[in-house]
Tab-separated table of C-alpha atoms in Angstrom:
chain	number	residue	atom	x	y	z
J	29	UNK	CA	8.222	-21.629	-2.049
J	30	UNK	CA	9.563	-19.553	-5.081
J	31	UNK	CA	8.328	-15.872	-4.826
J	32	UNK	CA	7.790	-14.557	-8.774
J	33	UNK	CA	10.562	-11.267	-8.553
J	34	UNK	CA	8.616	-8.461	-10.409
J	35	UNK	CA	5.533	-8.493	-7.679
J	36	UNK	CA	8.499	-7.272	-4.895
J	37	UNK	CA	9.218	-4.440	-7.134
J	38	UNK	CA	8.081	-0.755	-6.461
J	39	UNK	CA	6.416	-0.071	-9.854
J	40	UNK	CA	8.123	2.784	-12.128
J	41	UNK	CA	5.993	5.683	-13.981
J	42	UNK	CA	6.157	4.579	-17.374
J	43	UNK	CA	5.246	7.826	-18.591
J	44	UNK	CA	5.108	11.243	-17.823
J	45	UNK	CA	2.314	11.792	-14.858
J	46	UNK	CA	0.281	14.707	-12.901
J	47	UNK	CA	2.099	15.304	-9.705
J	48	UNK	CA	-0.259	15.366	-6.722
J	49	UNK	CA	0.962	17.370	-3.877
J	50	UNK	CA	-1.945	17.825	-1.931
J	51	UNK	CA	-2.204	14.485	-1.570
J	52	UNK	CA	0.951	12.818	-1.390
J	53	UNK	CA	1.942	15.607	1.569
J	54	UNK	CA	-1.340	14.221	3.324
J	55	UNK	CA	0.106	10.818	3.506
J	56	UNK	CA	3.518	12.707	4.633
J	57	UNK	CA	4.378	12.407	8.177
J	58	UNK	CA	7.576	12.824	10.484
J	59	UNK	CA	9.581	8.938	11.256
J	60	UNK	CA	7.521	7.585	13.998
J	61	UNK	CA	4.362	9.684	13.764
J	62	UNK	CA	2.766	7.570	10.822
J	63	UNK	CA	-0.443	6.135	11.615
J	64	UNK	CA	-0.176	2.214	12.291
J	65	UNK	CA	-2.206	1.788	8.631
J	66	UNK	CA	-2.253	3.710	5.300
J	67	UNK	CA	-5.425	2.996	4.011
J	68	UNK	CA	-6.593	3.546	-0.303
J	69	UNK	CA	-9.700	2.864	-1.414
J	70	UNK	CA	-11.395	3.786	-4.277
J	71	UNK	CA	-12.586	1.801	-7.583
J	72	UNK	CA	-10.700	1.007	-10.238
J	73	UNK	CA	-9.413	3.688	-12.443
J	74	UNK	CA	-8.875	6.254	-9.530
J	75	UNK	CA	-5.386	6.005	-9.537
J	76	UNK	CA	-4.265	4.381	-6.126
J	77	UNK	CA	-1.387	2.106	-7.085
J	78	UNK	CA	0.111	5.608	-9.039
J	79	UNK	CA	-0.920	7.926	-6.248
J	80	UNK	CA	0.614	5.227	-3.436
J	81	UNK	CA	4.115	4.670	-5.850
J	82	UNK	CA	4.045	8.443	-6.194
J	83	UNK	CA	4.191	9.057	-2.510
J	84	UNK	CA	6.395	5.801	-1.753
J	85	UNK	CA	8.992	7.299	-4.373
J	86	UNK	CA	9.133	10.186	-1.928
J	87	UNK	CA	9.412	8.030	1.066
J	88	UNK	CA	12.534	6.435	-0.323
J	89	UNK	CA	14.049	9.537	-1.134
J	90	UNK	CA	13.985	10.344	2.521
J	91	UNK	CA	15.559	7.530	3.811
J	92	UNK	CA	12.694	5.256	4.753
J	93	UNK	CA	12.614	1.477	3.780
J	94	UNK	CA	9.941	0.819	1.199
J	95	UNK	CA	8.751	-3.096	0.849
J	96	UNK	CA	6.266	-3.372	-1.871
J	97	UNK	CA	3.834	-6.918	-2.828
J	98	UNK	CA	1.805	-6.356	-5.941
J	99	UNK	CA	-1.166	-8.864	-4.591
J	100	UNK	CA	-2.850	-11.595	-6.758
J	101	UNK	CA	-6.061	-13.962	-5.885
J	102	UNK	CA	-3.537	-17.015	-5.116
J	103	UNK	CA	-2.215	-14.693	-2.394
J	104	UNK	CA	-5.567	-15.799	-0.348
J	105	UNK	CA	-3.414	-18.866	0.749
J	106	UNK	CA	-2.005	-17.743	4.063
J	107	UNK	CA	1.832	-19.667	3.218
J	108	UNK	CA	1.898	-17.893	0.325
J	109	UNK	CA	0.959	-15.042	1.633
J	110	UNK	CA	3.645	-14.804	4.763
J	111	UNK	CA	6.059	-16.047	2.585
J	112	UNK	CA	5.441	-13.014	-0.261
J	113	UNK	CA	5.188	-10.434	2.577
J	114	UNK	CA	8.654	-12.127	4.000
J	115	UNK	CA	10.168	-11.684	0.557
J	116	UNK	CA	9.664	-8.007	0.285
J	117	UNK	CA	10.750	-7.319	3.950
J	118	UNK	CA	13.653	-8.754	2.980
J	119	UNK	CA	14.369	-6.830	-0.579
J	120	UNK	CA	14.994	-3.649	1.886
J	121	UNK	CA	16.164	-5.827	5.120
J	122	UNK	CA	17.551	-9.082	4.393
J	123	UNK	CA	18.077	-10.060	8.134
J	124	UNK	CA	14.710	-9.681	8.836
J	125	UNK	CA	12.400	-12.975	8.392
J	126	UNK	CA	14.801	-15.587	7.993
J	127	UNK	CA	13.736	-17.674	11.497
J	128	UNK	CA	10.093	-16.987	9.840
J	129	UNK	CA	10.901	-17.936	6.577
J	130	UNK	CA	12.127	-21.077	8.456
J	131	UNK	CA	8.983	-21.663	10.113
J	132	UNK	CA	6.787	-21.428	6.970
J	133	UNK	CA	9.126	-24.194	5.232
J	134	UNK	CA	9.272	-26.887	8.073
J	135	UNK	CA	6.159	-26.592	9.568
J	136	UNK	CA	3.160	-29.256	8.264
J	137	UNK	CA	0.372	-27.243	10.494
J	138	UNK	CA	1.091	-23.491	10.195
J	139	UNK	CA	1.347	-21.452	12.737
J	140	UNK	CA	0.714	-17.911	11.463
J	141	UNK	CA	1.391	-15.981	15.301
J	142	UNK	CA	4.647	-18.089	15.774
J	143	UNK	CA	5.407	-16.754	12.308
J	144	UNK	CA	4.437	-13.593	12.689
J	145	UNK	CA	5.609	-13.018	16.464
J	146	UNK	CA	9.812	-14.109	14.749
J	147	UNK	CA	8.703	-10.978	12.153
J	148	UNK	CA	7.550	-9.020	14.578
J	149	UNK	CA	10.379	-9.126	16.834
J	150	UNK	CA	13.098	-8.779	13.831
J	151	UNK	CA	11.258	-5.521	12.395
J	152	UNK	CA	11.570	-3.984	15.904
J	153	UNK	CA	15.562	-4.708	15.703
J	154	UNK	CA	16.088	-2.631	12.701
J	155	UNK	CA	15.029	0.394	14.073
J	156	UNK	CA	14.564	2.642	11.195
J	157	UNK	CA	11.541	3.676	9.279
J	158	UNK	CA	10.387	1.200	7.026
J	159	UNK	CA	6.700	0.827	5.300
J	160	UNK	CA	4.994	-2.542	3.618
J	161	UNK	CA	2.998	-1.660	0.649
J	162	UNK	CA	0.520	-3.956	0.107
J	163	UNK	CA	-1.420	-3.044	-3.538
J	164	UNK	CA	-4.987	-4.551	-4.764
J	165	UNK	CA	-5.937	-6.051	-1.201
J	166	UNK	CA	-9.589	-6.696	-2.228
J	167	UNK	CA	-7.916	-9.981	-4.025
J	168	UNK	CA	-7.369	-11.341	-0.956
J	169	UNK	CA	-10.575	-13.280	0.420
J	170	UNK	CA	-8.979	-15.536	3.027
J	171	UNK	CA	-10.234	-14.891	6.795
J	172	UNK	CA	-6.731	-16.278	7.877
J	173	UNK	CA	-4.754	-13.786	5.757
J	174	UNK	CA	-6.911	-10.793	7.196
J	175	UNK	CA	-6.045	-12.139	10.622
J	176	UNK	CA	-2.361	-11.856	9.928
J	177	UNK	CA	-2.621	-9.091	8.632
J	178	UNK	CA	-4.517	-7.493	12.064
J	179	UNK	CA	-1.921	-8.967	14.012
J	180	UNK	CA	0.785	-6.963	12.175
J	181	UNK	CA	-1.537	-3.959	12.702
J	182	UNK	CA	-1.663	-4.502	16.242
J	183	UNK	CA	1.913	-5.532	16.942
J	184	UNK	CA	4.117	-3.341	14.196
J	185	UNK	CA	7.046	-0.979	15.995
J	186	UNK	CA	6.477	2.748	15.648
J	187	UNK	CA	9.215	2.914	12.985
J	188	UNK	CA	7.079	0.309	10.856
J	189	UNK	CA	3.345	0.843	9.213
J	190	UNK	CA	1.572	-0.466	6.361
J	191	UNK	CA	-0.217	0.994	3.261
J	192	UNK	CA	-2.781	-0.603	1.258
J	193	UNK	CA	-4.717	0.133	-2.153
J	194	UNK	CA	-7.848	-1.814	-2.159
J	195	UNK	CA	-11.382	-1.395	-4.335
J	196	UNK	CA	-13.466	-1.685	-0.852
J	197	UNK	CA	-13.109	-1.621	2.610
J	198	UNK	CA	-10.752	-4.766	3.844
J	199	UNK	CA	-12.270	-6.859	6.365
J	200	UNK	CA	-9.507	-5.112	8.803
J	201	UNK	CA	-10.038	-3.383	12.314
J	202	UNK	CA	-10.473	0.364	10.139
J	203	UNK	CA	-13.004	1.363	13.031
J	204	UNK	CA	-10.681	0.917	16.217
J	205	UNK	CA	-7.506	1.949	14.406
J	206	UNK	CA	-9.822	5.292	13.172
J	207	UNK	CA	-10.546	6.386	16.397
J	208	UNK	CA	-7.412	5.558	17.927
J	209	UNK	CA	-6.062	8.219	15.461
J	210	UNK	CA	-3.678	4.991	13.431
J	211	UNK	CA	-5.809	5.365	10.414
J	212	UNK	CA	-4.634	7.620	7.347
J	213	UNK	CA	-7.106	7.344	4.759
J	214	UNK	CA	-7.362	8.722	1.123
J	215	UNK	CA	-10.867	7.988	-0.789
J	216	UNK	CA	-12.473	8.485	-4.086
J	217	UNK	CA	-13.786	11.679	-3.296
J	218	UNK	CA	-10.054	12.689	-2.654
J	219	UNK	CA	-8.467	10.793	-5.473
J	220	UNK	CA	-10.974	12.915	-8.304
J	221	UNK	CA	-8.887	15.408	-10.358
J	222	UNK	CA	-9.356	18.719	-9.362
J	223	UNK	CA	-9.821	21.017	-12.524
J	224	UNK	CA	-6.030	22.042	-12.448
J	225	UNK	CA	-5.018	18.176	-12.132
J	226	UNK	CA	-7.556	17.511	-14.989
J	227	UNK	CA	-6.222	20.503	-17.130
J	228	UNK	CA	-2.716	18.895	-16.180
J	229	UNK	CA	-3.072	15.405	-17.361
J	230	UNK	CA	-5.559	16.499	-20.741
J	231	UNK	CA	-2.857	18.890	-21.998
J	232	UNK	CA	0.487	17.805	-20.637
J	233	UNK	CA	-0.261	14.185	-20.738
J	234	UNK	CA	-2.373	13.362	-23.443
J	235	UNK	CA	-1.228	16.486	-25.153
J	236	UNK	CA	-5.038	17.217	-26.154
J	237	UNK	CA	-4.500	21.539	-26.083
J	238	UNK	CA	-8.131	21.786	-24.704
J	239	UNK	CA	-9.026	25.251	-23.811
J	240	UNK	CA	-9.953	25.528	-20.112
J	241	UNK	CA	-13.528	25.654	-20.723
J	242	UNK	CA	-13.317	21.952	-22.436
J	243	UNK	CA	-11.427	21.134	-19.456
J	244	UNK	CA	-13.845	22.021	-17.193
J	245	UNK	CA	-16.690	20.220	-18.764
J	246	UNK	CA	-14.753	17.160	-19.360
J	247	UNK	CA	-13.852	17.249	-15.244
J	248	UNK	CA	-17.492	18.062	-14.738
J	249	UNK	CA	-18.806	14.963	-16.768
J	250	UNK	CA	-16.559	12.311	-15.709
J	251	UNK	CA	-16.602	14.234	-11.774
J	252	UNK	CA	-13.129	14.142	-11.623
């Protein structure tokens, strides 16, 4: 199945943006201490695929292996969905998925645990940190892919997690994973501009020269 290049590629800022500290370090953690899931959700226009390439840009920069699928509605289909998750894997560790990759080609009645069990088991080999960013989630309405997807949850190494930008809540075990402490989650109310981030992006980005009392009631109209 051909995988379409650009949705395996960690998007660049294409223009100058507010840096967001105090929420990028949130999502910071030592190798090995991440939570099992990464977890954005907010509507649209909150900034989660910038905030989650932000923060993955750091990531990289420390060493860890970033594996990024830009989701679309066809992604439902639970082949094309293994094989697109296979595909990045692969763009940061090629050995990893090929005896999947295999079973998702020659097999007439899919067998998403076989498949997943091979990836599984070839994630644990290579041993260093590595992260699968999986961006617009809520596209995905297939009961099969959210399966999958739980079964990665559950059976990831330590050195492995995902992160996910979604518009609602996935259909995901968020509860279990929340009070087992695996759950990092960043939500609207934490995505708003504060009024520095506001003055930040209405001067320095948009260039706009508004004095801070403009600011302020800008932020306070749009709340954040």
């Amino acid at each position: 199945m051909p995988v379409v290049g650009t949705k395996l590629h960690l998007p660049s800022p294409r223009r100058q943006l507010v840096t967001r500290p105090r929420l990028t370090d949130q999502l910071s953690s030592p190798p090995g201490v991440m939570p099992r899931l990464v977890l954005i959700t907010a509507p649209a226009g909150f900034g989660k695929t910038t905030l989650l390439t932000q923060w993955l840009s750091e990531q990289e920069a420390d060493g860890c292996r970033v594996a990024w699928l830009s989701l679309d509605a066809e992604d439902s289909d639970p082949r094309r969905f293994l094989t697109h998750v296979v595909a990045a894997l692969q763009t940061r560790a090629p050995q990893a998925g090929v005896e999947a990759l295999t079973l998702l080609e020659a097999e007439d009645a899919l067998s998403s645990e076989a498949v997943l069990v091979s990836l599984v088991n070839d994630l644990d080999a290579v041993g260093e940190p590595m992260v699968l960013a999986l961006d617009d989630y809520h596209v995905i309405e297939s009961a099969e892919v959210h399966e999958a997807l739980t079964f990665l949850l559950d059976h990831l190494p330590a050195h492995a997690w995902v992160a996910i930008t979604t518009r609602a809540d996935p259909p995901l075990p968020v509860a279990r994973l929340r009070t087992r402490g695996e759950l990092l989650e960043l939500r609207a109310a934490d995505l708003r501009f504060t009024t520095h981030e506001a003055q930040a992006f209405l001067n320095d980005v948009m260039g706009l020269n508004l004095d801070p009392a403009q600011v302020a009631a800008l932020d306070r109209r749009t709340e954040g």
